[in-house]
Short mmCIF file of C-alpha atoms and ligand atoms in Angstrom, two decimals:
data_model
loop_
_atom_site.label_atom_id
_atom_site.label_comp_id
_atom_site.label_asym_id
_atom_site.label_seq_id
_atom_site.Cartn_x
_atom_site.Cartn_y
_atom_site.Cartn_z
CA MET A 1 160.20 151.46 5.41
CA LEU A 2 158.36 149.76 8.18
CA GLN A 3 155.10 150.17 6.66
CA SER A 4 153.69 151.47 3.18
CA ASN A 5 152.09 155.06 4.05
CA LEU A 6 156.00 155.94 4.63
CA SER A 7 158.55 156.85 2.06
CA ILE A 8 161.32 159.44 1.40
CA GLY A 9 161.12 162.56 -0.43
CA PRO A 10 163.72 163.80 -2.85
CA ASN A 11 165.09 166.27 -0.65
CA GLY A 12 165.57 163.43 2.07
CA HIS A 13 162.96 164.00 4.30
CA LEU A 14 160.39 161.56 5.46
CA LEU A 15 157.41 161.37 3.86
CA PHE A 16 154.13 160.24 5.68
CA ALA A 17 150.85 159.56 3.93
CA GLY A 18 152.43 161.21 0.99
CA GLN A 19 153.37 164.80 3.05
CA ASP A 20 156.56 166.14 4.22
CA THR A 21 156.76 165.35 7.67
CA VAL A 22 159.68 168.16 7.91
CA ALA A 23 157.45 170.83 6.26
CA LEU A 24 154.17 169.91 8.90
CA ALA A 25 156.39 170.06 11.82
CA GLU A 26 157.50 173.68 10.66
CA ARG A 27 153.81 174.31 9.74
CA TYR A 28 152.14 172.93 13.24
CA GLY A 29 155.03 172.96 15.50
CA THR A 30 156.16 169.75 17.63
CA PRO A 31 155.67 167.78 19.26
CA LEU A 32 153.05 166.74 16.92
CA TYR A 33 151.04 164.03 16.05
CA LEU A 34 149.83 163.05 12.94
CA LEU A 35 147.24 160.41 11.53
CA ASP A 36 146.93 159.34 8.34
CA GLU A 37 142.91 158.85 7.71
CA GLU A 38 143.26 156.64 4.59
CA ARG A 39 145.10 153.96 6.54
CA VAL A 40 142.44 154.31 9.32
CA ARG A 41 139.86 153.48 6.83
CA ALA A 42 142.04 150.93 5.25
CA ASN A 43 142.35 149.13 8.87
CA CYS A 44 138.45 149.51 9.36
CA ARG A 45 138.06 147.38 6.03
CA LEU A 46 140.34 144.37 6.99
CA TYR A 47 137.72 143.69 9.68
CA THR A 48 134.68 145.15 7.70
CA ARG A 49 135.05 143.10 4.89
CA PRO A 50 135.77 139.73 6.25
CA PHE A 51 132.94 140.47 8.75
CA ALA A 52 130.19 140.99 6.12
CA ARG A 53 131.67 137.67 4.03
CA CYS A 54 132.29 135.32 6.88
CA PHE A 55 129.86 135.93 9.97
CA ALA A 56 126.46 135.95 10.82
CA PRO A 57 124.04 138.78 10.06
CA GLY A 58 124.01 141.58 13.05
CA SER A 59 127.72 140.82 13.27
CA LEU A 60 130.11 144.10 13.67
CA PRO A 61 133.43 145.15 14.84
CA TYR A 62 133.59 147.82 17.39
CA TYR A 63 136.33 150.09 17.57
CA SER A 64 138.01 150.16 21.07
CA SER A 65 137.76 153.95 21.57
CA LYS A 66 140.27 153.86 24.53
CA ALA A 67 143.48 153.29 21.91
CA LEU A 68 142.63 156.94 20.48
CA CYS A 69 139.65 159.04 21.17
CA PHE A 70 138.86 162.52 19.81
CA LYS A 71 135.91 163.56 17.87
CA ALA A 72 136.84 163.85 14.43
CA LEU A 73 137.60 160.01 14.50
CA TYR A 74 134.05 158.93 14.63
CA PRO A 75 132.52 159.99 11.35
CA ILE A 76 135.21 158.20 9.66
CA LEU A 77 134.50 155.03 11.66
CA LEU A 78 130.31 155.66 11.05
CA GLU A 79 131.17 155.53 7.63
CA GLU A 80 133.48 152.47 7.49
CA GLY A 81 130.70 150.80 8.92
CA MET A 82 132.28 150.39 12.68
CA GLY A 83 130.66 150.20 15.89
CA ALA A 84 132.51 151.56 18.99
CA ASP A 85 133.62 150.59 22.43
CA VAL A 86 133.70 153.39 25.32
CA VAL A 87 135.03 152.94 28.85
CA SER A 88 134.07 156.01 30.21
CA GLY A 89 131.60 158.84 30.14
CA GLY A 90 134.39 161.19 28.46
CA GLU A 91 134.40 158.40 25.61
CA LEU A 92 130.90 158.19 25.25
CA LEU A 93 130.25 161.46 25.24
CA THR A 94 133.24 162.34 22.81
CA ALA A 95 131.31 159.56 20.28
CA LEU A 96 127.83 161.16 20.97
CA ALA A 97 129.34 164.91 20.31
CA ALA A 98 130.77 163.81 16.82
CA GLY A 99 127.22 162.50 16.08
CA PHE A 100 127.92 158.91 16.54
CA PRO A 101 124.88 156.68 17.02
CA ALA A 102 124.32 155.78 20.41
CA GLU A 103 122.68 152.33 19.20
CA LYS A 104 126.27 151.23 17.77
CA LEU A 105 128.18 151.93 20.74
CA CYS A 106 128.70 149.46 23.55
CA PHE A 107 129.87 150.74 27.17
CA GLN A 108 132.72 148.42 28.63
CA GLY A 109 134.59 148.75 31.83
CA ASN A 110 135.05 146.78 35.17
CA ASN A 111 134.18 150.12 37.29
CA LYS A 112 131.60 152.02 35.31
CA THR A 113 130.45 154.77 38.01
CA PRO A 114 126.98 154.94 38.76
CA GLU A 115 126.74 158.50 37.13
CA GLU A 116 128.39 156.78 34.00
CA ILE A 117 125.57 153.76 34.12
CA ARG A 118 122.69 156.06 34.47
CA LEU A 119 124.54 158.40 31.40
CA GLY A 120 124.83 155.09 29.21
CA VAL A 121 121.02 154.34 29.88
CA GLU A 122 119.85 157.97 29.43
CA LYS A 123 121.57 158.30 26.23
CA ARG A 124 120.11 154.58 25.11
CA VAL A 125 123.86 153.04 24.27
CA GLY A 126 122.83 149.58 22.36
CA LEU A 127 124.96 147.61 24.55
CA PHE A 128 126.39 147.58 28.02
CA THR A 129 129.19 144.79 28.35
CA VAL A 130 128.74 143.88 32.18
CA ASP A 131 131.87 143.00 33.89
CA ASN A 132 130.65 141.97 37.72
CA LEU A 133 127.62 141.29 39.95
CA LEU A 134 127.92 145.01 41.47
CA GLU A 135 127.27 146.44 37.84
CA LEU A 136 124.70 143.91 36.94
CA GLU A 137 122.58 145.17 39.79
CA ARG A 138 123.26 148.64 39.07
CA LEU A 139 122.64 148.63 35.57
CA ASP A 140 119.27 146.51 36.30
CA ALA A 141 118.20 149.13 38.66
CA GLU A 142 118.88 152.04 36.27
CA ALA A 143 117.30 150.35 33.28
CA ALA A 144 113.80 150.10 35.68
CA ARG A 145 114.38 153.56 36.18
CA ALA A 146 114.35 154.60 32.71
CA GLY A 147 111.49 152.29 32.10
CA ILE A 148 113.52 150.07 29.36
CA ARG A 149 115.20 146.63 29.16
CA GLN A 150 118.92 146.88 28.53
CA ARG A 151 120.90 144.57 26.18
CA VAL A 152 123.77 143.59 27.80
CA LEU A 153 127.01 141.23 26.86
CA LEU A 154 128.61 139.34 30.00
CA ARG A 155 132.10 139.53 30.40
CA LEU A 156 133.46 136.33 31.14
CA THR A 157 137.36 135.05 31.44
CA PRO A 158 138.38 132.29 29.96
CA GLY A 159 141.80 132.18 31.24
CA ILE A 160 143.90 131.97 27.88
CA ASP A 161 147.23 133.03 28.23
CA PRO A 162 147.86 134.49 24.52
CA HIS A 163 151.68 134.66 25.05
CA THR A 164 151.98 138.19 25.12
CA PHE A 165 153.80 140.29 27.83
CA ALA A 166 151.85 140.63 31.44
CA ALA A 167 151.15 144.25 31.11
CA VAL A 168 148.78 143.68 28.29
CA ASN A 169 147.27 140.32 29.34
CA THR A 170 143.73 139.99 30.51
CA GLY A 171 142.38 136.80 29.46
CA ARG A 172 143.94 135.13 32.64
CA ILE A 173 141.89 133.88 35.28
CA ASP A 174 143.92 136.12 37.69
CA CYS A 175 142.90 139.70 36.55
CA GLN A 176 140.59 142.49 37.31
CA PHE A 177 138.51 141.96 34.62
CA GLY A 178 135.54 139.65 33.91
CA VAL A 179 134.18 136.79 35.70
CA PRO A 180 136.43 133.61 35.71
CA VAL A 181 135.09 130.37 33.91
CA GLU A 182 136.99 128.01 35.49
CA THR A 183 136.10 128.81 39.11
CA GLY A 184 132.60 128.14 38.27
CA GLN A 185 131.76 132.01 39.04
CA ALA A 186 130.75 132.76 35.33
CA ARG A 187 127.84 130.06 35.51
CA GLU A 188 126.35 131.67 38.28
CA PHE A 189 126.78 135.32 37.01
CA ILE A 190 124.79 134.70 33.73
CA LEU A 191 122.16 132.42 35.75
CA ARG A 192 121.92 135.60 37.93
CA ALA A 193 121.84 138.11 34.65
CA LEU A 194 118.92 136.00 33.23
CA ARG A 195 116.94 136.73 36.16
CA MET A 196 117.07 140.30 35.85
CA PRO A 197 114.12 141.92 34.94
CA HIS A 198 115.20 144.81 33.41
CA LEU A 199 118.23 143.41 31.11
CA GLU A 200 118.17 141.39 28.21
CA VAL A 201 121.46 139.17 27.63
CA ALA A 202 122.44 139.45 24.38
CA GLY A 203 125.15 137.22 24.55
CA TYR A 204 128.84 136.76 25.86
CA HIS A 205 131.86 138.86 25.98
CA CYS A 206 135.71 138.14 26.23
CA HIS A 207 138.86 139.53 25.91
CA ILE A 208 142.11 137.78 25.72
CA GLY A 209 144.89 140.51 25.62
CA SER A 210 146.69 142.44 23.16
CA GLN A 211 149.45 142.23 20.64
CA ILE A 212 148.07 138.83 19.47
CA PHE A 213 149.56 137.49 15.82
CA ASP A 214 147.29 134.50 15.27
CA PHE A 215 143.86 133.60 15.17
CA GLN A 216 144.34 130.39 17.80
CA PRO A 217 144.13 132.19 20.88
CA PHE A 218 140.54 133.56 19.77
CA ALA A 219 139.62 129.96 18.92
CA ASP A 220 140.88 128.64 22.35
CA ALA A 221 138.72 131.39 23.94
CA ALA A 222 135.83 130.66 21.86
CA GLN A 223 135.63 127.21 22.56
CA ILE A 224 135.73 127.84 26.34
CA VAL A 225 133.18 130.57 26.21
CA LEU A 226 131.02 128.13 24.17
CA ASP A 227 131.41 125.56 26.51
CA VAL A 228 129.92 127.47 28.84
CA ALA A 229 126.97 128.47 26.60
CA ALA A 230 126.29 124.76 25.98
CA ALA A 231 126.18 124.25 29.96
CA VAL A 232 123.98 126.91 30.53
CA ARG A 233 121.64 126.19 27.60
CA ASP A 234 121.63 122.57 29.12
CA GLU A 235 120.55 124.09 32.33
CA ALA A 236 118.44 127.33 31.80
CA GLY A 237 117.50 126.92 28.30
CA TYR A 238 119.13 130.21 26.94
CA THR A 239 121.42 130.45 23.71
CA PRO A 240 123.60 133.31 23.15
CA SER A 241 122.87 135.64 19.90
CA VAL A 242 126.22 137.42 20.28
CA LEU A 243 129.75 136.47 21.07
CA ASN A 244 132.15 139.20 21.45
CA LEU A 245 135.85 137.93 21.18
CA GLY A 246 137.34 141.22 22.13
CA GLY A 247 140.39 142.87 20.43
CA GLY A 248 143.81 142.38 20.48
CA PHE A 249 145.40 141.73 16.66
CA GLY A 250 148.80 142.94 16.71
CA VAL A 251 150.69 145.65 15.02
CA ARG A 252 154.38 145.86 14.00
CA TYR A 253 156.38 148.09 15.98
CA LYS A 254 159.81 146.99 14.63
CA GLU A 255 160.80 145.38 11.32
CA ASP A 256 161.33 141.91 12.63
CA ASP A 257 157.70 141.77 14.08
CA PRO A 258 155.59 139.40 12.35
CA VAL A 259 152.88 140.55 10.04
CA VAL A 260 149.23 139.60 10.70
CA ASP A 261 146.81 138.71 8.08
CA ILE A 262 143.54 139.78 9.92
CA PRO A 263 141.22 138.76 7.04
CA ALA A 264 142.78 135.66 6.98
CA CYS A 265 142.25 135.15 10.45
CA ILE A 266 138.85 136.27 10.83
CA GLU A 267 138.05 133.41 8.01
CA ARG A 268 140.07 130.73 9.65
CA LEU A 269 137.87 131.87 12.91
CA SER A 270 134.52 132.02 11.50
CA GLY A 271 135.20 128.32 10.14
CA ILE A 272 136.11 127.59 13.61
CA LEU A 273 133.17 128.95 15.42
CA ALA A 274 130.90 127.51 12.73
CA ARG A 275 132.44 123.89 13.88
CA LEU A 276 132.20 124.66 17.53
CA CYS A 277 128.75 125.63 17.34
CA GLU A 278 127.71 122.81 15.42
CA GLU A 279 129.48 120.01 17.86
CA ARG A 280 127.67 121.76 20.69
CA GLY A 281 124.22 122.01 18.99
CA LEU A 282 124.13 126.01 19.51
CA PRO A 283 123.00 128.66 16.79
CA LEU A 284 125.74 130.39 14.92
CA PRO A 285 125.72 133.55 17.12
CA ALA A 286 126.52 137.14 15.65
CA VAL A 287 130.35 137.98 16.43
CA SER A 288 131.85 140.88 17.28
CA MET A 289 135.47 142.10 18.15
CA GLU A 290 137.01 145.00 19.52
CA PRO A 291 139.94 146.08 17.75
CA GLY A 292 141.84 149.33 19.00
CA ARG A 293 145.68 149.15 18.15
CA SER A 294 145.31 147.51 15.18
CA ILE A 295 143.13 150.30 13.61
CA VAL A 296 144.86 153.48 14.78
CA ALA A 297 148.65 152.42 15.60
CA ASP A 298 150.14 152.66 12.04
CA ALA A 299 148.03 155.39 11.14
CA GLY A 300 149.91 157.74 13.39
CA VAL A 301 153.33 159.06 13.62
CA THR A 302 154.83 161.28 16.16
CA LEU A 303 157.25 164.18 15.44
CA TYR A 304 159.54 166.07 18.10
CA THR A 305 162.22 168.55 17.12
CA ALA A 306 165.83 167.43 18.67
CA GLY A 307 167.42 169.35 21.30
CA PRO A 308 170.40 168.99 23.44
CA VAL A 309 172.52 166.12 22.18
CA LYS A 310 174.78 164.74 24.92
CA VAL A 311 177.38 162.65 24.29
CA ILE A 312 178.46 160.54 27.54
CA GLU A 313 182.08 159.56 26.69
CA GLY A 314 182.78 155.91 27.01
CA TYR A 315 178.92 155.12 27.70
CA ARG A 316 176.06 156.58 25.19
CA SER A 317 174.31 159.49 23.46
CA TYR A 318 171.37 160.88 24.21
CA VAL A 319 169.20 163.34 22.22
CA VAL A 320 166.55 165.01 24.16
CA VAL A 321 163.52 165.81 22.20
CA ASP A 322 160.74 168.56 22.87
CA GLY A 323 158.25 165.79 24.21
CA GLY A 324 158.50 162.63 26.02
CA MET A 325 156.63 160.39 28.61
CA SER A 326 153.92 163.11 28.80
CA ASP A 327 152.89 162.36 25.26
CA ASN A 328 154.49 158.97 25.01
CA PRO A 329 154.39 156.91 28.16
CA ARG A 330 154.90 153.84 26.66
CA TYR A 331 158.25 153.16 26.68
CA ALA A 332 158.54 154.62 30.44
CA LEU A 333 155.71 152.13 31.56
CA TYR A 334 156.83 148.83 29.97
CA GLN A 335 159.79 149.07 27.85
CA ALA A 336 157.52 149.44 24.58
CA PRO A 337 159.40 148.95 21.33
CA TYR A 338 159.19 151.62 18.63
CA THR A 339 160.91 152.66 15.29
CA VAL A 340 162.63 155.88 15.17
CA LEU A 341 163.83 157.93 12.18
CA ASN A 342 165.54 161.11 11.42
CA ALA A 343 162.73 162.69 9.46
CA SER A 344 165.15 165.41 8.36
CA ARG A 345 167.55 163.15 6.90
CA ALA A 346 165.39 159.85 6.33
CA GLY A 347 167.74 158.49 3.72
CA ASP A 348 171.29 158.87 5.41
CA PRO A 349 172.58 155.47 6.68
CA CYS A 350 172.66 154.77 10.31
CA ASP A 351 176.03 156.45 11.81
CA GLY A 352 175.74 154.75 15.44
CA GLU A 353 173.11 154.28 18.31
CA ILE A 354 171.48 157.27 20.29
CA SER A 355 168.92 156.74 23.05
CA ILE A 356 165.89 159.46 22.64
CA ALA A 357 164.99 160.84 25.74
CA GLY A 358 161.85 163.07 26.78
CA ARG A 359 162.03 166.31 28.76
CA CYS A 360 159.93 164.97 31.59
CA CYS A 361 161.69 164.75 34.86
CA GLU A 362 162.33 161.03 35.40
CA THR A 363 165.33 159.24 34.83
CA GLY A 364 163.11 156.43 33.28
CA ALA A 365 161.30 158.96 30.87
CA LEU A 366 162.92 157.63 27.57
CA ILE A 367 161.39 157.13 24.39
CA GLN A 368 163.54 154.85 23.31
CA GLU A 369 167.06 153.26 24.09
CA ASN A 370 169.89 152.54 21.75
CA VAL A 371 168.48 153.33 18.31
CA PRO A 372 170.51 152.79 15.49
CA MET A 373 169.83 155.60 13.16
CA ALA A 374 171.21 158.53 11.30
CA ARG A 375 171.94 160.46 14.55
CA PRO A 376 169.90 163.74 14.82
CA LYS A 377 171.64 166.87 15.14
CA THR A 378 169.67 169.63 17.39
CA GLY A 379 166.83 171.27 15.23
CA GLU A 380 166.29 168.12 13.21
CA ILE A 381 162.87 166.54 12.95
CA VAL A 382 162.64 163.01 15.16
CA ALA A 383 159.80 160.85 13.80
CA VAL A 384 158.48 158.01 15.78
CA LEU A 385 156.65 155.44 14.12
CA VAL A 386 153.62 153.65 14.93
CA THR A 387 152.15 156.16 17.64
CA GLY A 388 148.37 156.08 16.66
CA ALA A 389 147.51 153.84 19.39
CA TYR A 390 147.94 154.36 23.29
CA ASN A 391 149.84 157.42 22.83
CA TYR A 392 147.62 160.72 22.79
CA SER A 393 145.15 158.45 24.86
CA MET A 394 147.47 158.01 27.37
CA ALA A 395 149.05 161.48 27.35
CA SER A 396 149.09 163.57 30.40
CA ASN A 397 150.33 166.87 31.73
CA TYR A 398 153.20 165.56 33.88
CA ASN A 399 155.51 168.95 34.51
CA ARG A 400 152.61 170.70 33.25
CA VAL A 401 153.67 170.27 29.50
CA CYS A 402 150.72 170.88 27.07
CA ARG A 403 149.49 167.84 25.05
CA PRO A 404 150.51 168.08 21.51
CA PRO A 405 147.74 168.75 18.80
CA ILE A 406 146.34 165.89 16.42
CA VAL A 407 146.73 166.87 12.88
CA LEU A 408 144.77 164.79 10.21
CA LEU A 409 146.14 163.91 6.58
CA SER A 410 144.01 163.02 3.82
CA GLY A 411 144.32 163.45 0.27
CA GLY A 412 147.39 165.17 0.23
CA LYS A 413 145.84 167.79 2.63
CA SER A 414 146.31 168.45 6.41
CA ARG A 415 144.01 169.85 9.22
CA VAL A 416 143.87 170.17 12.86
CA ALA A 417 141.70 167.80 14.37
CA VAL A 418 142.88 168.49 18.13
CA ARG A 419 144.14 171.52 18.91
CA ARG A 420 147.53 171.96 20.71
CA GLU A 421 147.18 172.67 24.60
CA THR A 422 147.87 176.43 25.82
CA TRP A 423 149.59 177.18 28.91
CA ALA A 424 146.05 178.81 29.78
CA ASP A 425 144.85 175.26 29.53
CA MET A 426 147.44 174.13 32.08
CA THR A 427 145.60 176.42 34.95
CA ALA A 428 141.97 176.11 33.45
CA CYS A 429 140.86 173.58 36.35
CA ASP A 430 142.64 175.60 39.27
CA LEU A 431 140.46 177.56 41.56
C1 PLP B 501 141.83 147.10 25.40
C2 PLP B 501 140.70 146.18 24.95
C3 PLP B 501 140.74 146.21 23.80
C4 PLP B 501 141.22 146.65 22.61
O1 PLP B 501 142.52 146.22 22.28
P1 PLP B 501 143.81 146.12 21.31
O2 PLP B 501 144.96 145.40 21.66
O3 PLP B 501 144.07 147.66 21.14
O4 PLP B 501 143.22 145.67 19.99
C5 PLP B 501 139.25 145.73 23.17
N1 PLP B 501 138.28 145.58 24.21
C6 PLP B 501 138.89 144.89 25.62
C7 PLP B 501 137.89 144.89 26.59
C8 PLP B 501 140.05 146.32 25.96
O5 PLP B 501 140.29 145.97 27.39
#
């Protein structure tokens, strides 16, 4: 099995977090998102433990809310000692509504609206990551209005290509996030921020991409940012007290994907950072990271019920499931790989390939193509693995399909954390 929270029951059903997925599908209906709470907690500890051991006091991993955001997640993150990143008023208010402390939030994003900036300041979020000059000015004005000095990080673009695919690669110079180092704009941006009377520059931020399986790209990014830090120190006498290296550690979607040892990578990074700082005569900053995918992805499984099975003689076979790009758009967007199992007969041998199609009206709206598996029959339960990140959070009401519920699994028990949308919800905003 792809991951340790999966197994096969004596009845041949797929077990997830020790629970029978076919029974869960019967109880809660399909499509259905399952989330393994113990796995979320274990993934948080992959960061919190080495952070406490290796980095300077004040270092903190921030969970990147965009990967998966719903209220019941935040008490879990808080108990595990995580901070959290938000990129919109919606994510911010979700975290606060769940009792997450504002001072442990970091407000990200490359175009926070004036209303969102105001909201963040009013709610006293601990940190803003400022992406651009316009926002620097708007935030300074808003902080002035509120009579506070807002702590900020400045988002720099180090120009690193972490060798991931283009759609999730944000460290290159040519992208819409942050201020580029190579063009000299980063230096100007920092000097400008240091003159803002109502902002306190806590340090620098960078995020180089996603699905990174090694510490080296983070070390490369840190080196570039620390070079800027040293230059600014020489010019303006300012040294950062925080360095945020962004998110992006990879997860395994398929058997042949590499395994990343996150605690070992963090340990290596801490050594490299210490050396880089020493070489430049910089004090060791507190370190932050913003893992999203690696916290929730392998804690999630999506269940569907197989509908029609279409065998196109001489071509290929399709099974159409009762969800699709409305609950998981990632294959349609960028051919994201997934492992798919027949949850009703998880122990059965593969008997051919089948493509998993969704019910949305787009030819490209597949969940996965040509999957070798025990081919599902109508009525059987199909499980798509490692769907905890960027599935629910990217779900839509395309075709006015209702979004599935999220059921949290913990200690052999299950509970609905997000209810299933209803047809009434589909017209709730219509006047
Ligand atoms: C998307 C994103 C993250 C999280 O990336 P993962 O690959 O989910 O870990 C963190 N920080 C920023 C700025 C991001 O845009």
